[in-house]
PDB file of C-alpha atoms in Angstrom:
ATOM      1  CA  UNK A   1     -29.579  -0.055  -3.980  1.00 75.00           C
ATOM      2  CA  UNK A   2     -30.780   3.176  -2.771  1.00 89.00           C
ATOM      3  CA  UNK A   3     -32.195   6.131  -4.566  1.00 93.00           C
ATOM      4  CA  UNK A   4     -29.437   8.204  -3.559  1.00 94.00           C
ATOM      5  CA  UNK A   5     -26.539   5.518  -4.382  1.00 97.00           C
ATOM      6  CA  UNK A   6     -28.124   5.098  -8.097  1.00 96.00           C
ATOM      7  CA  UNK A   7     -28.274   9.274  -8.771  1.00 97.00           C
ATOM      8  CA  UNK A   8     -24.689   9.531  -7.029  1.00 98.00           C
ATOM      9  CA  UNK A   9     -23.607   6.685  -9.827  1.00 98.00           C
ATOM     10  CA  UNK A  10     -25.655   8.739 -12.551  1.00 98.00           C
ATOM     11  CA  UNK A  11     -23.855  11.889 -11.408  1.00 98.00           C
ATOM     12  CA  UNK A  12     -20.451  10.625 -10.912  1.00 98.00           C
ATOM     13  CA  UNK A  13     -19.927   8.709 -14.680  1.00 98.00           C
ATOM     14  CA  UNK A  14     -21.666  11.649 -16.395  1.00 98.00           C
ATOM     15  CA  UNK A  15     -19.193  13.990 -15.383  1.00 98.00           C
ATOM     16  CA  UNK A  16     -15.975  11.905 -15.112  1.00 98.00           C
ATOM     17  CA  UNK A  17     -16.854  10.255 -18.874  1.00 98.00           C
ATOM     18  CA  UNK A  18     -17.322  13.839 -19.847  1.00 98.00           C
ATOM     19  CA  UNK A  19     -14.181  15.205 -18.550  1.00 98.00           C
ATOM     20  CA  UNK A  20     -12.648  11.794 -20.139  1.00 98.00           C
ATOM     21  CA  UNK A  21     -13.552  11.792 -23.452  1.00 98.00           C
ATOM     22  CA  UNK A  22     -12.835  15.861 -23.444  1.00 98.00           C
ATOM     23  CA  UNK A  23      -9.327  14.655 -22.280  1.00 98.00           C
ATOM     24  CA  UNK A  24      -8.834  11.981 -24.560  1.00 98.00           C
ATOM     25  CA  UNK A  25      -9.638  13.625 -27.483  1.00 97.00           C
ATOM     26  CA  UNK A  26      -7.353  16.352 -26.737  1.00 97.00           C
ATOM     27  CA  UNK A  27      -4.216  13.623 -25.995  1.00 97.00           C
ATOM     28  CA  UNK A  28      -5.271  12.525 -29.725  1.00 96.00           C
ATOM     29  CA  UNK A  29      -4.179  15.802 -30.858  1.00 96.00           C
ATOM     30  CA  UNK A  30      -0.940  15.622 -28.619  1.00 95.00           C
ATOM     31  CA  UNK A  31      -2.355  18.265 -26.137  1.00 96.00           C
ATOM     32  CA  UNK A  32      -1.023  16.356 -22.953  1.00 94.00           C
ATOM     33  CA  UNK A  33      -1.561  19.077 -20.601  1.00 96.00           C
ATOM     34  CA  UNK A  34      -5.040  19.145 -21.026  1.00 96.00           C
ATOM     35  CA  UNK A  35      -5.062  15.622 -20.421  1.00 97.00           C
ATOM     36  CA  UNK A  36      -3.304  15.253 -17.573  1.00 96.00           C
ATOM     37  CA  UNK A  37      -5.782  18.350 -15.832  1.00 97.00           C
ATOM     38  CA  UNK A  38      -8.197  15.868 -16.955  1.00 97.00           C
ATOM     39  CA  UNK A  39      -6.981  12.928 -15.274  1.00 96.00           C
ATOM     40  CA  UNK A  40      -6.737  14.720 -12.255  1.00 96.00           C
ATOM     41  CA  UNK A  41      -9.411  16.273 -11.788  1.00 97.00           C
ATOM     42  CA  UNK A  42     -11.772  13.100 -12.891  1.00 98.00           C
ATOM     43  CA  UNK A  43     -10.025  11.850  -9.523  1.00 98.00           C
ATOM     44  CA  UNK A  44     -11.943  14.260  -7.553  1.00 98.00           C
ATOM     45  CA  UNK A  45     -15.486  13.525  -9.308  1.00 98.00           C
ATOM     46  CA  UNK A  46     -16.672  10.729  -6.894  1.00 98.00           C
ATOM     47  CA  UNK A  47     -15.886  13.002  -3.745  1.00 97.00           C
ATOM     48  CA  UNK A  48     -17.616  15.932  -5.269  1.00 97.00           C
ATOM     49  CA  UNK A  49     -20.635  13.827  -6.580  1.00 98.00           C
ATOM     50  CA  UNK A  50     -21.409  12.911  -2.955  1.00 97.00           C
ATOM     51  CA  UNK A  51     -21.994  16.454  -2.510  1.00 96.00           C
ATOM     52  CA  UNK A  52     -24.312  17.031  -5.923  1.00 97.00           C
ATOM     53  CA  UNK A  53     -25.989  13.746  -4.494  1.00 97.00           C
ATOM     54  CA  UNK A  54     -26.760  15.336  -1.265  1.00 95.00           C
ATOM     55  CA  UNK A  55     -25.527  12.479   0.530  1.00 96.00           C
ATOM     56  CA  UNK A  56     -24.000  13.319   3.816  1.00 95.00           C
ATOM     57  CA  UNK A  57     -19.961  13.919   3.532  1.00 93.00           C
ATOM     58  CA  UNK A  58     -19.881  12.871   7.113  1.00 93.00           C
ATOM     59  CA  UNK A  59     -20.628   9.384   5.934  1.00 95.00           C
ATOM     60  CA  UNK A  60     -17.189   9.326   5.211  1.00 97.00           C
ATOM     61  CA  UNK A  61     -15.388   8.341   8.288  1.00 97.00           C
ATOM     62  CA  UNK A  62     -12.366  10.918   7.813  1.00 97.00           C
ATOM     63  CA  UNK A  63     -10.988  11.100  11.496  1.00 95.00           C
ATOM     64  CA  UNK A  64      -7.271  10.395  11.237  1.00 93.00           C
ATOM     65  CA  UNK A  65      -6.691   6.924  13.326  1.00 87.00           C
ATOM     66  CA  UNK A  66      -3.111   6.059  13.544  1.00 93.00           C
ATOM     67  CA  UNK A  67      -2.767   4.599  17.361  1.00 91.00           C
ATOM     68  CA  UNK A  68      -3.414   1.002  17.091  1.00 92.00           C
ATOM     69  CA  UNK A  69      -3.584   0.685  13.417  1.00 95.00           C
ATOM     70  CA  UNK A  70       0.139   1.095  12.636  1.00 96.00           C
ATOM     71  CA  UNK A  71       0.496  -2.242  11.087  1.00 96.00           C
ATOM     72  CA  UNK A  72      -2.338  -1.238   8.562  1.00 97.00           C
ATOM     73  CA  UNK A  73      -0.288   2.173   7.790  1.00 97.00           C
ATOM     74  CA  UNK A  74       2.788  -0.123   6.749  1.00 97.00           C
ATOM     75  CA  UNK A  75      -0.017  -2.443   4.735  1.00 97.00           C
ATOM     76  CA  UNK A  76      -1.559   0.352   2.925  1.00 98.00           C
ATOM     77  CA  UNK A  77       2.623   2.216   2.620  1.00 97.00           C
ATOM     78  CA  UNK A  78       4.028  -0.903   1.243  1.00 97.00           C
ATOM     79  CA  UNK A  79       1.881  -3.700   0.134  1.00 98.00           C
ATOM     80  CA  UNK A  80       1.147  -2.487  -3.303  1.00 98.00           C
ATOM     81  CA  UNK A  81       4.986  -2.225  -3.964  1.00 97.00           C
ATOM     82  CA  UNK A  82       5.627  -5.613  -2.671  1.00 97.00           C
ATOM     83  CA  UNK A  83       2.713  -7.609  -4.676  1.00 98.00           C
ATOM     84  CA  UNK A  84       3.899  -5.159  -7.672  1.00 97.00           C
ATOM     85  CA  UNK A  85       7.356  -6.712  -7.172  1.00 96.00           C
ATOM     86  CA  UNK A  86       6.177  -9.968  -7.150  1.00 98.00           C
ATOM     87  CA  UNK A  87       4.101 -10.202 -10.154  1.00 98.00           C
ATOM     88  CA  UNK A  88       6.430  -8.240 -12.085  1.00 97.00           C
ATOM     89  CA  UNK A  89       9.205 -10.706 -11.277  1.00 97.00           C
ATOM     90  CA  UNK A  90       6.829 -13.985 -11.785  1.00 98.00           C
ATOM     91  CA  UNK A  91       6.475 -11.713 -15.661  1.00 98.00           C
ATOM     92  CA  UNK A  92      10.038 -11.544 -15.709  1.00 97.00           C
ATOM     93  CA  UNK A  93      10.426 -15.525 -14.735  1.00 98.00           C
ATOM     94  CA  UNK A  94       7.763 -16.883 -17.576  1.00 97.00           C
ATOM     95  CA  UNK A  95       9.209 -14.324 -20.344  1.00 97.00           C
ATOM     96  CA  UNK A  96      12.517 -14.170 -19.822  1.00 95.00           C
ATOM     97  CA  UNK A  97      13.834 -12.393 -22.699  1.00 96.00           C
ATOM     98  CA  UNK A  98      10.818  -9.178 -22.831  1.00 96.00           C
ATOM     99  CA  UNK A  99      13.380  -7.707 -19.793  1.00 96.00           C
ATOM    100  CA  UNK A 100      15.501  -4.976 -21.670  1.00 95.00           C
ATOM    101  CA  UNK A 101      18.712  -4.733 -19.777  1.00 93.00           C
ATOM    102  CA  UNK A 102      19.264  -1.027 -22.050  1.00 92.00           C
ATOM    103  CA  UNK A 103      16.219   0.251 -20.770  1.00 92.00           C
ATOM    104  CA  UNK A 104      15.331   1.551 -24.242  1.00 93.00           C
ATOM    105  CA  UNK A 105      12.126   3.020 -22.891  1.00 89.00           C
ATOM    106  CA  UNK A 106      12.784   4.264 -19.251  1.00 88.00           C
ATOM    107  CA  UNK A 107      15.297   6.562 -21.382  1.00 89.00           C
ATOM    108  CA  UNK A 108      12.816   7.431 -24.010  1.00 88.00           C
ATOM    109  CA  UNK A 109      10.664   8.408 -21.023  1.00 84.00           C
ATOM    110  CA  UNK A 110      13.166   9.940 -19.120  1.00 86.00           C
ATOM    111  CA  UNK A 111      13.858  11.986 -22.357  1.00 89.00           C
ATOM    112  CA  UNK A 112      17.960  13.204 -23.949  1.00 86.00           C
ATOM    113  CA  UNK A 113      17.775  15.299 -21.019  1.00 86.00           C
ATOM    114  CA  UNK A 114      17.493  13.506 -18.639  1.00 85.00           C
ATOM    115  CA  UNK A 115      19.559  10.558 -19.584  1.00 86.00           C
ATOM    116  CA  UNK A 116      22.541  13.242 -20.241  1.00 88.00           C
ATOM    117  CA  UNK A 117      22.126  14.211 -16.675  1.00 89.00           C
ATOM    118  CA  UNK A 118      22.204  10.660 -15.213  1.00 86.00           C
ATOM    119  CA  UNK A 119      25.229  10.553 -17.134  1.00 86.00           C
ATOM    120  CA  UNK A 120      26.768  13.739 -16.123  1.00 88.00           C
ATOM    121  CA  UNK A 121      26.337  12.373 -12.355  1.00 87.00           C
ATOM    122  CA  UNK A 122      27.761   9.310 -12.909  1.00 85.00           C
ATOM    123  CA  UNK A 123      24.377   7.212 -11.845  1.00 88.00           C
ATOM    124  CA  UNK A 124      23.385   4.279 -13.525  1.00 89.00           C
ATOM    125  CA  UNK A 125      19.898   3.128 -14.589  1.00 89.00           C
ATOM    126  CA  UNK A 126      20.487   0.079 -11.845  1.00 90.00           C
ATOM    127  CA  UNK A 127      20.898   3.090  -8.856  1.00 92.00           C
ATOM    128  CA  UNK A 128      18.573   5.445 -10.833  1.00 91.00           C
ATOM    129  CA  UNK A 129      15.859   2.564 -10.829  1.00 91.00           C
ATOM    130  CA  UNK A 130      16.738   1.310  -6.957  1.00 91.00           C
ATOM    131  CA  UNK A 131      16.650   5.673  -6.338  1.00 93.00           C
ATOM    132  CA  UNK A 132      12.862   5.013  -7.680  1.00 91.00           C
ATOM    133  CA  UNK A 133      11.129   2.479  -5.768  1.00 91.00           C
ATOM    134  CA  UNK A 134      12.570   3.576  -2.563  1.00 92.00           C
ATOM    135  CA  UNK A 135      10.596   6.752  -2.921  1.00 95.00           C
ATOM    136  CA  UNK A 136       7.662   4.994  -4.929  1.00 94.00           C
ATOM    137  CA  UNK A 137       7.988   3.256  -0.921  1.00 92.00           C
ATOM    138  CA  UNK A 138       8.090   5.937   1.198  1.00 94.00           C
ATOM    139  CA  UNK A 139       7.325   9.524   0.223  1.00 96.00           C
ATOM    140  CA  UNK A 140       5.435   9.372  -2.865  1.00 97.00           C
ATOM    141  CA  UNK A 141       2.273   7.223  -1.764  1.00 97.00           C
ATOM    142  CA  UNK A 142       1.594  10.206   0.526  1.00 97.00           C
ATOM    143  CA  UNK A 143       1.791  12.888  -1.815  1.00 97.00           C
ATOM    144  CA  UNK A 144      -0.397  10.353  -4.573  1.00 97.00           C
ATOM    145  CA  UNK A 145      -2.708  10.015  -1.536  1.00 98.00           C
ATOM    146  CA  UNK A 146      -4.063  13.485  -1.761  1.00 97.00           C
ATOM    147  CA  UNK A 147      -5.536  12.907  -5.417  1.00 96.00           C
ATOM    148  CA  UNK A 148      -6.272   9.622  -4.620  1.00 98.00           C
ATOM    149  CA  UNK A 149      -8.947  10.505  -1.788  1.00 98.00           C
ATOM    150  CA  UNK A 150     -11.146  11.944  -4.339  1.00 98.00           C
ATOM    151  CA  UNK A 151     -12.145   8.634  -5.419  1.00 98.00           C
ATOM    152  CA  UNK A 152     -11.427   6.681  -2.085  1.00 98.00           C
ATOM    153  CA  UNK A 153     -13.958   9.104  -0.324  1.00 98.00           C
ATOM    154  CA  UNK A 154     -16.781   8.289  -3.012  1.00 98.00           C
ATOM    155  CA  UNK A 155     -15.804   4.441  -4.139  1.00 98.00           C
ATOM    156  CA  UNK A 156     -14.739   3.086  -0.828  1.00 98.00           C
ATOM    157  CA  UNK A 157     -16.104   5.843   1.641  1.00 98.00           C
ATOM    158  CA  UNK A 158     -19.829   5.851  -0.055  1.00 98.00           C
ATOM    159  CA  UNK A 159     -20.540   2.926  -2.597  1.00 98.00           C
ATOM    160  CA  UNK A 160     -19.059   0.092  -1.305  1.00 98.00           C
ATOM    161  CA  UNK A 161     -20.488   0.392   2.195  1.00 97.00           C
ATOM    162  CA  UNK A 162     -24.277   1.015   0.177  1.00 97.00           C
ATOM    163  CA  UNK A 163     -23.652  -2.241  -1.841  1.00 97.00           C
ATOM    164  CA  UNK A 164     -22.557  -4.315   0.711  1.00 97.00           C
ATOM    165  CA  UNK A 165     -25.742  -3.437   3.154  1.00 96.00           C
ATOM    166  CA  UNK A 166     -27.461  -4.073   0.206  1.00 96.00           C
ATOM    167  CA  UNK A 167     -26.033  -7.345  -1.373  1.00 96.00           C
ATOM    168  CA  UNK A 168     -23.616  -8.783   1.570  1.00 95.00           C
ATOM    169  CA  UNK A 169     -19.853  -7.879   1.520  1.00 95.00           C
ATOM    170  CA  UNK A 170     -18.796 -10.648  -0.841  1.00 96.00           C
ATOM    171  CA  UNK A 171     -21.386  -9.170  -3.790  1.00 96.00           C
ATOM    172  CA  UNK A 172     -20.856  -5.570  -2.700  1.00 97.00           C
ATOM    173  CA  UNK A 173     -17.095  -5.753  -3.134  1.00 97.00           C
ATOM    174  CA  UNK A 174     -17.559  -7.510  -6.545  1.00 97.00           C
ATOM    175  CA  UNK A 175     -20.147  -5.112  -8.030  1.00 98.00           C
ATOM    176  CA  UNK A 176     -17.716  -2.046  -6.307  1.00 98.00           C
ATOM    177  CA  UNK A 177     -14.874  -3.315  -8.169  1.00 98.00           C
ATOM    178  CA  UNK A 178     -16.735  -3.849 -11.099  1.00 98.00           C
ATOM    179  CA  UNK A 179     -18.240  -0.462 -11.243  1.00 98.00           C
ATOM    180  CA  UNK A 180     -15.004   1.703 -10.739  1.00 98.00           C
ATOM    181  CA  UNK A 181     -13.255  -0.564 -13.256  1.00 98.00           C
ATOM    182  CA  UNK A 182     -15.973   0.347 -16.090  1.00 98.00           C
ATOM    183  CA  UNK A 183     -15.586   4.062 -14.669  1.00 98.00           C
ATOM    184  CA  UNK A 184     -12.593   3.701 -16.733  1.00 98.00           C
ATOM    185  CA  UNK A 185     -13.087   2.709 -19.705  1.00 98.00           C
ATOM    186  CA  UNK A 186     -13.231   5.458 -22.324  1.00 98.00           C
ATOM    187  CA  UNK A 187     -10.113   6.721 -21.092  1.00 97.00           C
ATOM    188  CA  UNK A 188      -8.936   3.338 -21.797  1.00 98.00           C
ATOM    189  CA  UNK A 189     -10.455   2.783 -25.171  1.00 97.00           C
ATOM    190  CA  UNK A 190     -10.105   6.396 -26.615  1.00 97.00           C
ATOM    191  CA  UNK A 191      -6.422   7.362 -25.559  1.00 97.00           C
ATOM    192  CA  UNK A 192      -4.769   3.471 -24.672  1.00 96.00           C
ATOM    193  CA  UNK A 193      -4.917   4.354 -20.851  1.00 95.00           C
ATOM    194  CA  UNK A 194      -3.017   1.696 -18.809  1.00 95.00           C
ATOM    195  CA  UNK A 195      -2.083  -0.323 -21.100  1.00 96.00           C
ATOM    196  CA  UNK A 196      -1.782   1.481 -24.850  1.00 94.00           C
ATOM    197  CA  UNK A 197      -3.884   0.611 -27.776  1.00 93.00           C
ATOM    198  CA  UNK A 198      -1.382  -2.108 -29.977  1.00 93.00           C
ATOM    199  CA  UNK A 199      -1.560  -4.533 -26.658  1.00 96.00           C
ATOM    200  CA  UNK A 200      -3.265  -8.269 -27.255  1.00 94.00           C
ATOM    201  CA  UNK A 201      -6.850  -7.985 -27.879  1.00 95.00           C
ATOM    202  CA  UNK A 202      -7.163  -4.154 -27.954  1.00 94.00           C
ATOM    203  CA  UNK A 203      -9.459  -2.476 -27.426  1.00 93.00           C
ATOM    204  CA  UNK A 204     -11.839  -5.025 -26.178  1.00 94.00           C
ATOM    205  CA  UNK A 205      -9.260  -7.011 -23.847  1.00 97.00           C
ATOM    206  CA  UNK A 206      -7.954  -3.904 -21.569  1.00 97.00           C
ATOM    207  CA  UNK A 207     -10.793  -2.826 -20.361  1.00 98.00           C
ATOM    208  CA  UNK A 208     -12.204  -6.444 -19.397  1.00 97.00           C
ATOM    209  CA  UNK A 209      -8.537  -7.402 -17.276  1.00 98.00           C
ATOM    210  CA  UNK A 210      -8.520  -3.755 -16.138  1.00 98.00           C
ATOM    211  CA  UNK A 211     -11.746  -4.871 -14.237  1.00 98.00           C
ATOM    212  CA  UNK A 212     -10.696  -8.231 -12.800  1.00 98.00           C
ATOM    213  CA  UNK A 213      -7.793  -5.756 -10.863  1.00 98.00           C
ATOM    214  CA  UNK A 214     -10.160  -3.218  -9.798  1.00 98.00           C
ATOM    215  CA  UNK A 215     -12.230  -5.954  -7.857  1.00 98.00           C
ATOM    216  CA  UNK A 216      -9.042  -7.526  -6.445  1.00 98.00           C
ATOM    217  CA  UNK A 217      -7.660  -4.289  -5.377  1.00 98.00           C
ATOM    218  CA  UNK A 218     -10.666  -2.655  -4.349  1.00 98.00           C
ATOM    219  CA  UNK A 219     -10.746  -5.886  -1.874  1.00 98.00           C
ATOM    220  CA  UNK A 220      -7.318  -4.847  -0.484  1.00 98.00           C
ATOM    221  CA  UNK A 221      -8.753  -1.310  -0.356  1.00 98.00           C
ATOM    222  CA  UNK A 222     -12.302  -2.055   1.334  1.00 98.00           C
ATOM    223  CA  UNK A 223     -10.257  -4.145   3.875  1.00 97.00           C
ATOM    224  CA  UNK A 224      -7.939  -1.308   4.988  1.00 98.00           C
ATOM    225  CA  UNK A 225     -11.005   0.751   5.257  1.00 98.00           C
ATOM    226  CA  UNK A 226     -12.782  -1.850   7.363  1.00 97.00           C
ATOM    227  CA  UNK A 227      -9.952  -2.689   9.716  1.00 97.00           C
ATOM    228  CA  UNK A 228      -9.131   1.361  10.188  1.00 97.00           C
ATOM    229  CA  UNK A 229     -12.261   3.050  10.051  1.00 97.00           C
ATOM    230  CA  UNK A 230     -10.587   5.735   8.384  1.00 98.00           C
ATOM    231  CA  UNK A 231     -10.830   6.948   4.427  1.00 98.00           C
ATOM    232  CA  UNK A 232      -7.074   8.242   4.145  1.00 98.00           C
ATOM    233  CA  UNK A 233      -5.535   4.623   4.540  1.00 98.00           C
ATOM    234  CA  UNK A 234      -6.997   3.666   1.628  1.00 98.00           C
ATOM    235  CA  UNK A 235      -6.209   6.318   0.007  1.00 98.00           C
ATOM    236  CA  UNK A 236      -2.555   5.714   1.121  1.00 98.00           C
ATOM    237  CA  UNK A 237      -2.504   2.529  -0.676  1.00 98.00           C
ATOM    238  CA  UNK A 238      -4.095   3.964  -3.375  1.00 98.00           C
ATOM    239  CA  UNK A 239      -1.675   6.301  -3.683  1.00 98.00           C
ATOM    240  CA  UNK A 240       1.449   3.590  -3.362  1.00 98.00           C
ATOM    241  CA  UNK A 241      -0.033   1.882  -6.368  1.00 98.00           C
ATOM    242  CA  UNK A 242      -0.441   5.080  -8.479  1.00 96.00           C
ATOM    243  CA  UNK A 243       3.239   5.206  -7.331  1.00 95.00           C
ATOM    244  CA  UNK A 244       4.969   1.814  -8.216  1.00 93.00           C
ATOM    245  CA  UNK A 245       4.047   1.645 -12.177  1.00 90.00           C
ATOM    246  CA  UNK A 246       7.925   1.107 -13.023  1.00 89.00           C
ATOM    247  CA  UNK A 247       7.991  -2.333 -14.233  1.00 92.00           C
ATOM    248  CA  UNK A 248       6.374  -1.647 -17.571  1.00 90.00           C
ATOM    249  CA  UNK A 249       8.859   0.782 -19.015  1.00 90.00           C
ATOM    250  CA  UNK A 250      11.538  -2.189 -18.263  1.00 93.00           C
ATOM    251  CA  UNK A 251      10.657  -4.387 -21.238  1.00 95.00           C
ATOM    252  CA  UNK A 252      11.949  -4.494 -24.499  1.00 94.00           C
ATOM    253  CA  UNK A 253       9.813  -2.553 -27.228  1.00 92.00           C
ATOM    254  CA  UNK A 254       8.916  -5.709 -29.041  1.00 91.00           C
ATOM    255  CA  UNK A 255       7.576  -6.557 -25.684  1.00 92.00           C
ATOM    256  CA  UNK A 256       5.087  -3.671 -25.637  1.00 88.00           C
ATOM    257  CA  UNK A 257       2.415  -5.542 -27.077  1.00 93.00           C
ATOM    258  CA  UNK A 258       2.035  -8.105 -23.980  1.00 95.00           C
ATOM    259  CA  UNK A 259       1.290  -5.240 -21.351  1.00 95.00           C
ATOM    260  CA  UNK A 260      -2.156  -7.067 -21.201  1.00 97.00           C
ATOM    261  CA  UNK A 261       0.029  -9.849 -18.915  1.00 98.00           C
ATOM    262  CA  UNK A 262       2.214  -7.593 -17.776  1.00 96.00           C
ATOM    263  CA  UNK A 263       4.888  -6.739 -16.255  1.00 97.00           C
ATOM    264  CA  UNK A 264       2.450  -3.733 -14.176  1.00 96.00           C
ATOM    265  CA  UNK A 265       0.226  -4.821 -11.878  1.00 97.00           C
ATOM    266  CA  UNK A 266      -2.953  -4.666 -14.533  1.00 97.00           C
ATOM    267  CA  UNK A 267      -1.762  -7.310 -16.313  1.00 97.00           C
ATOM    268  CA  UNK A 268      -2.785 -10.668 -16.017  1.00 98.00           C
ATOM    269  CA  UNK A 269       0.246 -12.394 -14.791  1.00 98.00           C
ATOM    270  CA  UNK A 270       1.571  -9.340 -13.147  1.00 98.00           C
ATOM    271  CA  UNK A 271      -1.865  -9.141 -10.606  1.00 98.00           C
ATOM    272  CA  UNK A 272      -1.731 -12.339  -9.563  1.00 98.00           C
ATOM    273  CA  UNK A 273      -0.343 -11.582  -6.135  1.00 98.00           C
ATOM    274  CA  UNK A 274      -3.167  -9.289  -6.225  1.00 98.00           C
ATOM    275  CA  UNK A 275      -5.656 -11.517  -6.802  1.00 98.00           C
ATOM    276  CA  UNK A 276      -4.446 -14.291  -4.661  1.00 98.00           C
ATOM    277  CA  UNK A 277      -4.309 -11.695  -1.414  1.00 98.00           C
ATOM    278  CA  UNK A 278      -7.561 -10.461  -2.343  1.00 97.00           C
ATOM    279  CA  UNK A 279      -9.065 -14.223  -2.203  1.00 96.00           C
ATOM    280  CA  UNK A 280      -7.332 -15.152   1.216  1.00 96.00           C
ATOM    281  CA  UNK A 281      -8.823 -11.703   2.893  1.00 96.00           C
ATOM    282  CA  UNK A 282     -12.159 -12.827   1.514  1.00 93.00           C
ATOM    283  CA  UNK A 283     -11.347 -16.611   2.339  1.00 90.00           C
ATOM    284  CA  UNK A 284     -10.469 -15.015   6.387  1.00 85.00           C
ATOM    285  CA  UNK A 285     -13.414 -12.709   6.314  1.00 78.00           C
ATOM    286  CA  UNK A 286     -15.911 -16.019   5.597  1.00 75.00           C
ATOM    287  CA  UNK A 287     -17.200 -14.206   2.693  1.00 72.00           C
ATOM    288  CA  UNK A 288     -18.791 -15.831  -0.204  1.00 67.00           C
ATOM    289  CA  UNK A 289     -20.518 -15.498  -3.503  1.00 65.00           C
TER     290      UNK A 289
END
């Protein structure tokens, strides 16, 4: 691994674990706000730490490429929604009775407020939810995308191509995954990101599945980026994941404690899909350990 790669690594997690912990530490004192500015901007750390790196932004291979590649536009639109789907339904199938018909905590999240006004329109939580995936499907990966390039520009645009000239792709996409999954982890251990802090196993657990997703994604993700030759279908499907996180706040609060299987698409039953896509791409691209 290069010089460059290693201080653009150095650069990137002292920043973004700075601007975590900052953030996390204010969500312990119920400041929100400044956690969520956190969140977002830590999104935009990799892109910027290519810059402070001094590696060349035109590395990045930004051109827009549409013609030709529309069937990797519908991948990167819809696929996370679809293997979502599927794990969170294979959840449902093993534990039948975690699936809260009364949506207890889609209305706590949805607040009195906004349950009174689903009321006063006459919409139930069935058309309210089907409302929500259709757009988690169609407009809202592209408005995600544009937070999501920060990291697609640095993770997939810059590090994954160094550490697969360096170690073959098969290595380079494990150690890529590997490396933005730790990237996460005081924001997971501090405030409970992804999956709380009363789950199985906390705190120790999350972190540890959170990683076997980031490589199997970040498979998914390298491939679009491959096949395209263009950074903003990635961050597409980034975006459609960051979009389609409905299934956990559809089982029952006694449930809560399981979001280390799932229903999301972290969890261990609920990635499957994931990981089983991820290991035919590698299986079709001849790639191996």
């Amino acid at each position: 691994m290069s010089k460059s790669i290693k201080k653009y690594l150095l650069i990137t997690f002292a920043i973004s674990w700075l601007l975590m912990i900052a953030g996390s530490l204010m969500y312990l004192k119920g400041n929100e706000v400044v956690y969520k500015i956190a969140l977002v901007l830590v999104m935009y750390v990799p892109l910027f730490a290519i810059l402070l790196a001094k590696i060349p932004v035109s590395q990045v291979k930004w051109k827009l490429k549409i013609k030709g590649h529309w069937k990797y536009l519908f991948m990167s639109l819809w696929a996370p929604g679809i293997l979502s789907t599927l794990g969170a339904l294979l959840f449902f199938l093993i534990f039948r009775n975690a699936f809260d018909p009364q949506y207890t905590t889609l209305k706590k999240l949805l607040g009195s407020a906004g349950v009174k006004q689903l009321n006063a329109s006459h919409m139930s939580m069935e058309m309210y939810l089907l409302i929500t995936i259709l757009q988690s499907m169609l407009y809202l990966p592209f408005m995600n995308m544009m937070a999501a390039i920060g990291e697609e520009a640095g993770w997939r645009g810059v590090l994954y191509p160094a550490l697969k000239n360096a170690y073959g792709t098969a290595k380079g996409r494990l150690f890529g995954g590997l490396i933005w999954g730790i990237w996460h982890f005081p924001i997971m251990i501090i405030a409970g990101y992804e999956y709380g802090k009363t789950y199985l196993g906390a705190p120790v657990l999350g972190p540890l599945v959170f990683c076997l997703f980031t490589i199997s994604f970040g498979i998914l993700l390298d491939y679009v980026y491959e096949k395209t030759d263009c950074i903003w279908f990635p961050a597409l499907m980034h975006g459609a994941l960051n979009a389609f996180t409905l299934f956990g706040y559809m089982v029952k609060p006694s449930y809560a404690q399981m979001s280390i299987l799932g229903p999301g698409q972290i969890g261990l039953i609920g990635m499957i899909p994931f990981l089983i896509t991820a290991f035919l791409i590698m299986k079709r691209s001849g790639d191996s350990l």
